[in-house]
């Protein structure tokens, strides 16, 4: 069956906070080396969805499968699953009491029980990859937003995850720093890392995504390849949503 | 018989020679009580703060959840009671209560350590909880997201920052304790105030003796506050860092690489 090469499979996912149902039954698959971009209006449940995928939020209903097996059955403990499915946050969330390199080591040492020397090597390789090796001894408070986010990516990569989840990784950045983070993300995508990215960067989604999912009011309104969704959206809701971005880009062109 | 001094400073000098050693010993007892009490109090506060912030685990058995809840209630009560009553009264209740209820004849000194520690613990528990809450939830989540459990996240990420943030309060408590151990004279702990009172009684020179006492207290608190401030600074480390090489991705022109490629 096709499911064989699915890394992640989300089935009938529902999530309520109290009485309010935020996610109302979400189904999608992520294949190896997929770059899935999740787009949708604010408050539609994108963050909730991606947080449910690594169980930062406990889903109310539905299952998540990792390589064909329900997560709780595939892994004795959630932390082990979380090392396979890395996460990058909108607000970076670096550990402020640690230097850049320690941020990238602590998970390897504490969770995977890798010895310090080895962990340091891996940390430095990943920092090199995101162009932050020169800042290895800096504290997070000494970095710019874009640099923080690149360190956060290196921190996630240091655990050698199979999938990287990202929740609006560039939304908290000043415009001039968005590029450096997108560059790293694109490099990762080109290397075949499987990613699920919530983003408002339509240019990025258009160029890099193998699949785009449009979420509206807690359901998947439409999903397909980047071309399908951006060039031939089937639903009015999708068109309305995308038109806001198109309007912006037209304006930009007129400005020039 | 030697003639007694006539002036204020004459008396101060005379009393210093006469009772300097007694006062010095009293000061040492005060310092010992304050330092040990603050230290144990901080340990108590740390433990209470950690227990109070253990999240409820929905998967845990009914029994262990009930246990945790009960523990939290008891600790809440402890904090409220010891913050809500004066230490001088606590000292009386502990010292004489132990004797009459349990027939435990503890030495005044032991009762003193006990009261100061447990009192400081109640205050530090609140500070600790505040310190833990002040660390933004995002860092905790990031720790969970790289596979740590609650206790690893606390130990590696949250507590080091929380403790750093409440260092000023620890210092504050130490200074308060140096002063407030004076109330332990009611259970005859021979700390500085008790020693001063005894010494003053001999020649009825209260002002002269307590003038000296006042200075001794001030020297102790002032030194403590300076040492703590120095220690805080040292913990923070240097403000700058050695840059090893240039950041190749930082983009000073603010060019958006993907957007530009499209044009
Ligand atoms: N812990 C929570 N408790 C209660 N309600 C919540 C909680 N987290 C999210 N919500 C609600 O769920 C809804 C969806 O939130 P979510 O953060 O998933 O949206 P989003 O699509 O990520 O939006 P944005 O683009 O602004 O990030 C919001 O209305 C929010 O108020
Ligand atoms: Mg969001």
PDB file of N, CA, C and O in Angstrom, chain B residues 4 19 27 132 135 139 144 159 199 237 262:
ATOM      1  N   UNK B   4      35.203  54.863  86.980  1.00  0.00           N
ATOM      2  CA  UNK B   4      34.341  54.651  85.810  1.00  0.00           C
ATOM      3  C   UNK B   4      34.436  55.845  84.882  1.00  0.00           C
ATOM      4  O   UNK B   4      34.672  56.973  85.325  1.00  0.00           O
ATOM      5  N   UNK B  19      33.002  44.088  77.365  1.00  0.00           N
ATOM      6  CA  UNK B  19      32.020  43.136  76.822  1.00  0.00           C
ATOM      7  C   UNK B  19      32.225  42.823  75.347  1.00  0.00           C
ATOM      8  O   UNK B  19      31.389  42.180  74.727  1.00  0.00           O
ATOM      9  N   UNK B  27      27.365  38.138  68.083  1.00  0.00           N
ATOM     10  CA  UNK B  27      27.287  38.420  66.650  1.00  0.00           C
ATOM     11  C   UNK B  27      27.519  37.148  65.836  1.00  0.00           C
ATOM     12  O   UNK B  27      26.875  36.911  64.809  1.00  0.00           O
ATOM     13  N   UNK B 132       9.738  30.536  39.213  1.00  0.00           N
ATOM     14  CA  UNK B 132       9.453  29.486  38.221  1.00  0.00           C
ATOM     15  C   UNK B 132       8.404  29.982  37.224  1.00  0.00           C
ATOM     16  O   UNK B 132       8.557  29.823  36.010  1.00  0.00           O
ATOM     17  N   UNK B 135       9.557  32.350  34.291  1.00  0.00           N
ATOM     18  CA  UNK B 135      10.267  31.870  33.106  1.00  0.00           C
ATOM     19  C   UNK B 135       9.226  31.501  32.067  1.00  0.00           C
ATOM     20  O   UNK B 135       8.313  30.726  32.337  1.00  0.00           O
ATOM     21  N   UNK B 139      10.045  28.211  26.812  1.00  0.00           N
ATOM     22  CA  UNK B 139      11.283  27.453  27.029  1.00  0.00           C
ATOM     23  C   UNK B 139      10.980  26.065  27.571  1.00  0.00           C
ATOM     24  O   UNK B 139      11.637  25.088  27.221  1.00  0.00           O
ATOM     25  N   UNK B 144      10.433  20.239  26.335  1.00  0.00           N
ATOM     26  CA  UNK B 144       9.579  19.062  26.125  1.00  0.00           C
ATOM     27  C   UNK B 144       9.700  18.607  24.672  1.00  0.00           C
ATOM     28  O   UNK B 144       9.783  17.411  24.380  1.00  0.00           O
ATOM     29  N   UNK B 159      14.798  25.867  36.452  1.00  0.00           N
ATOM     30  CA  UNK B 159      15.318  26.201  37.783  1.00  0.00           C
ATOM     31  C   UNK B 159      16.573  27.081  37.756  1.00  0.00           C
ATOM     32  O   UNK B 159      16.671  28.019  38.545  1.00  0.00           O
ATOM     33  N   UNK B 199      24.634  42.470  78.794  1.00  0.00           N
ATOM     34  CA  UNK B 199      25.757  43.356  79.080  1.00  0.00           C
ATOM     35  C   UNK B 199      25.261  44.708  79.566  1.00  0.00           C
ATOM     36  O   UNK B 199      25.822  45.285  80.506  1.00  0.00           O
ATOM     37  N   UNK B 237      28.408  36.581  34.555  1.00  0.00           N
ATOM     38  CA  UNK B 237      29.482  36.424  33.590  1.00  0.00           C
ATOM     39  C   UNK B 237      29.678  37.675  32.760  1.00  0.00           C
ATOM     40  O   UNK B 237      28.980  38.671  32.930  1.00  0.00           O
ATOM     41  N   UNK B 262      12.759  35.322  -7.743  1.00  0.00           N
ATOM     42  CA  UNK B 262      11.584  35.266  -8.617  1.00  0.00           C
ATOM     43  C   UNK B 262      11.557  36.395  -9.649  1.00  0.00           C
ATOM     44  O   UNK B 262      10.918  36.295 -10.669  1.00  0.00           O
TER      45      UNK B 262
END
